[in-house]
Amino acid sequence: MTGVPERNYPAFDKATILLQDCGFTVLNPASLDVDMQLDTRMTWDWYMRHAIRMVLTADAIALLPGWKNSKGACLEREIGQALELDIRLLEDWLLA
């Protein structure tokens, strides 16, 4: 999300809709600003602490295109692997 235009929120929001349309319950880290009614941008570590909490409660992870270029997504994936979550590319979830 860092360094990507609009923090990549449009891609996260689109993925959320696509996954929900397939019947999945989605935890979207891009929703943190809205959920917490934030008026200002918080620090990277603030977002990661909240995103990691989401990973800890999740059953699976959908990786968006470009995830390998994201320090946060790589960390979330690593935690998910340690927890033996079902981790797939977004497109693979949509084909399920």
Backbone as a ProteinNet text record, in pm:
[ID]
protein_1_A
[PRIMARY]
MTGVPERNYPAFDKATILLQDCGFTVLNPASLDVDMQLDTRMTWDWYMRHAIRMVLTADAIALLPGWKNSKGACLEREIGQALELDIRLLEDWLLA
[TERTIARY]
82.4	0	87.2	201.2	291.3	351.2	346.6	406.9	321.3	205	114.3	8.1	-27.1	-130.7	-257.3	-313.3	-433.9	-417.7	-290.7	-256.4	-310.3	-339.5	-393.1	-533	-597.9	-732.3	-830.5	-828.4	-923.8	-909.2	-786.2	-764.8	-815	-790.1	-839.4	-991.9	-1051.9	-1197.9	-1261.2	-1200.2	-1250.6	-1237.9	-1124.6	-1104.6	-1207	-1236.3	-1336.3	-1471.5	-1513.1	-1642.6	-1643.6	-1536.5	-1529.4	-1534.7	-1461.7	-1460.2	-1594.7	-1654.5	-1786.4	-1889.5	-1879.2	-1971.2	-1956.6	-1839.3	-1815.6	-1856.6	-1905	-1952.6	-1854.3	-1739.4	-1638.9	-1665.4	-1632.2	-1628.5	-1488.9	-1479.6	-1351.1	-1309.8	-1184.7	-1121.2	-1029.5	-1062.8	-992.4	-908.8	-774.8	-691.5	-709.1	-756.1	-779.6	-898.9	-978.6	-1095.6	-1062.2	-939	-902.4	-930.8	-899.1	-923.6	-1072	-1155.5	-1299.9	-1354	-1312.9	-1363.2	-1331.6	-1215.7	-1173.5	-1198.1	-1261.8	-1297	-1176.5	-1069.3	-946	-948.1	-903.6	-894.4	-753.5	-657.6	-518.9	-456.2	-349.6	-275.8	-193.1	-204.5	-127.3	5.9	92.5	223.5	211.4	313.6	316.3	300.1	373.2	365	225.9	155.6	18.4	-70.6	-61.4	-141	-103.8	25.4	68.5	20.7	23.3	-26.5	-173.7	-250.8	-392.8	-411.3	-332.9	-342.2	-301.2	-200	-156.7	-266.6	-337.1	-450.9	-554.5	-575.7	-669	-620.2	-491	-434.4	-454.5	-436	-448.7	-590.2	-689.7	-827.9	-879.3	-800.1	-842.9	-824.1	-897.8	-883.6	-795.1	-781.2	-710.3	-664.5	-579.4	-529.4	-539.5	-591.1	-592.7	-485.2	-391.5	-282.4	-318.7	-312.9	-343.3	-222.9	-246.7	-134.2	-34.3	92.3	197.9	235.4	179.1	202.2	350	426.9	570	647.5	593.3	658.7	618.7	538.3	488.1	549.9	623.7	682.6	574	461.9	352.4	288	260.2	198.1	290.4	420	515.8	514.8	508	501.7	371.7	260.5	131	132.5	190.4	201.1	286.3	398.1	487.2	414.7	340.9	263.7	156.5	88.9	-12.2	45.4	163.6	228.2	259.5	309.4	340.5	215.1	101.7	-26.1	-97.5	-33.7	-87.7	-223.8	-235.9	-356.6	-355.3	-471.1	-483.9	-451.2	-339.8	-293.3	-290	-363.7	-370.5	-372.9	-338.6	-354.9	-503.9	-537.5	-677.4	-748.6	-685.3	-748.3	-781	-699.2	-726.1	-847.3	-864.7	-983.9	-1110.3	-1099.9	-1216.5	-1257.2	-1164.2	-1192.9	-1243.9	-1232.1	-1270.5	-1418.9
-118.2	0	125.2	116	229.9	257.6	382.5	422.6	395.8	336.1	308.5	418.8	467.8	572.9	530.4	623.5	601.6	484.5	457.8	348.6	213.7	204.1	82.8	47.2	141.1	115.7	70.1	128.9	81.3	-68.7	-117.6	-260.9	-344.8	-298.9	-370.9	-373.1	-258.9	-250.5	-337.1	-338	-422	-569.9	-608.8	-747.9	-786.9	-695.4	-723.5	-755.7	-674.5	-696.2	-829.8	-857.6	-982.4	-1104.3	-1098.9	-1210.5	-1226.1	-1114.4	-1120.4	-1177.3	-1142.6	-1196.9	-1348.8	-1400.2	-1545.6	-1611.1	-1530.3	-1584.2	-1580.1	-1517.5	-1509.3	-1390.6	-1407	-1296	-1236.6	-1105.5	-1042.2	-947.1	-958.5	-862.5	-778.1	-653.6	-566.3	-464.1	-474.8	-378.6	-235.2	-218	-82.5	-17.1	-94.3	-38.5	20.5	7.6	56.5	204.6	285.6	430	458.6	386.9	406.6	350.5	227.6	162.2	241.5	304.1	377.1	526.7	568.6	707.5	800.6	764	841.7	958.7	1071.6	1189.8	1209.2	1142.5	1159.5	1023.8	1025.7	902.8	864	738.5	686.9	632.2	586.5	533.9	391.9	349.5	215	110.5	126.5	25.6	21.5	133.4	133.7	46.2	67.9	-12.2	-160.1	-188.9	-329.2	-398.6	-331.6	-393.3	-432.2	-346.6	-377.5	-485.3	-479	-579.8	-717.1	-722.2	-849.4	-906.9	-820.7	-870.6	-935.6	-875.4	-935	-1073.2	-1084.5	-1213.4	-1317.3	-1277.9	-1371.1	-1425.4	-1351.2	-1396.7	-1459.6	-1455	-1503.4	-1654.8	-1710.1	-1850.8	-1867	-1757.2	-1763.4	-1623.5	-1619.8	-1492	-1493.1	-1384.8	-1363.9	-1259.6	-1296.3	-1206.2	-1130.4	-999.1	-914.6	-907.3	-876.8	-858.7	-756.4	-786.9	-699.3	-721.8	-823.6	-845.8	-863	-919.7	-942.8	-812.6	-702	-571.9	-498.9	-562.4	-499.4	-563.9	-484.7	-534.3	-587.2	-516.3	-557.6	-687.4	-700	-822.5	-942.5	-922.6	-1032	-1074.8	-979.9	-1010.9	-1083.6	-1035.1	-1100.4	-1243.3	-1262.4	-1396.6	-1487.5	-1434.6	-1514.5	-1559	-1468.5	-1503.1	-1605.8	-1584.8	-1679.7	-1818	-1824.9	-1954.9	-2022.2	-1945.5	-2001.1	-2055.2	-1990.9	-2033.1	-2137.4	-2175.6	-2275	-2235.2	-2104.1	-2055	-2095.1	-2099.2	-2123.7	-1991.7	-1986.6	-1863	-1885.8	-1801	-1811.9	-1672.2	-1667.5	-1543.7	-1512.6	-1386.7	-1344.9	-1420	-1426.9	-1491.5	-1637.9	-1704.5	-1845.5	-1858.2	-1761	-1761.8	-1740.9	-1657.4	-1625.7	-1742.9	-1833.1	-1952.1	-2067.2	-2053.9	-2165	-2189.9
0	0	0	70.7	78.8	-58.7	-100.6	-226.3	-349.2	-330.4	-441.9	-443.7	-561.3	-566.9	-491.7	-417.9	-337.6	-239.8	-203.8	-111.5	-157.9	-285.8	-348	-295.8	-231	-177.8	-285	-406.5	-507.5	-536.5	-542.1	-566.9	-450.1	-327.7	-209.8	-206.9	-238.1	-236.2	-345	-463.1	-571.8	-534.5	-477.8	-435.8	-330.1	-238.6	-135.3	-197.8	-292.2	-357.9	-432.8	-506.9	-582.9	-490.2	-380.4	-286.2	-215	-177.6	-113.9	-210.6	-337.4	-437.5	-451.5	-414.5	-416.5	-284.8	-190.5	-63.8	51.4	31.2	136.9	229.1	355	449.5	440.2	422.4	393.4	505.2	545.2	635.5	547.4	527.7	433.9	510.3	504.1	576.3	527.1	403.8	351.9	419.7	490	557.3	694.1	738.8	872.7	890.3	788.3	798.3	817.9	745.2	753.8	885	916.8	1037.5	1163.8	1164.7	1283.7	1269.9	1161.3	1136	1151.1	1082.5	1091.6	994.1	1040.7	955.8	901.3	959.7	917.7	891.7	814.9	784.1	904.7	944.9	1057.4	1004.7	1093.4	1054.2	1000.3	926.1	869.6	979.2	1088.8	1194.8	1258.5	1263.8	1316.9	1228.5	1095	1002	1011.4	1019.9	1024.5	1151.8	1263.8	1387.6	1373.2	1308	1288.1	1180.6	1075.7	969.8	1022.3	1107.3	1165.3	1254.3	1326.4	1405.6	1315	1197.6	1101.3	1057.6	1028.2	986.4	1096.7	1221	1333	1349.3	1299.9	1311.3	1181.8	1076	944.7	930.5	836.3	799.6	676	601	473.6	434.2	331.2	279.9	127.7	73	-71.7	-103.5	-188	-225.7	-352.3	-344.9	-459.8	-553.7	-681	-773.5	-716.1	-732	-682.2	-536.9	-474.3	-331.3	-298.2	-389.9	-363.5	-345.3	-395	-382.6	-255.3	-171.7	-49.9	73.2	149.3	273	366.5	374.4	461.4	416.4	286	233.7	253.7	235.3	257.3	403.9	493.5	636.2	670.6	617.1	641.5	588.3	470.7	412.4	499.8	548.1	633.1	760.8	821.7	941.6	905.7	793.8	748.6	725	666.8	645.6	779.2	875	1006.7	1074.6	1047.8	1105.7	1019.9	908.9	815.7	758.9	727.5	662.7	514.8	455.2	311.4	242.2	171.1	107.4	-42.9	-114.9	-261.2	-322.5	-450.3	-525.3	-535.6	-543.5	-554.6	-666.9	-783	-898.5	-870.8	-790.4	-757.2	-663.6	-574.3	-488.7	-572.3	-673.3	-754.6	-843.8	-871.2	-951.9	-866.9	-736	-644.9	-646.3
[MASK]
++++++++++++++++++++++++++++++++++++++++++++++++++++++++++++++++++++++++++++++++++++++++++++++++

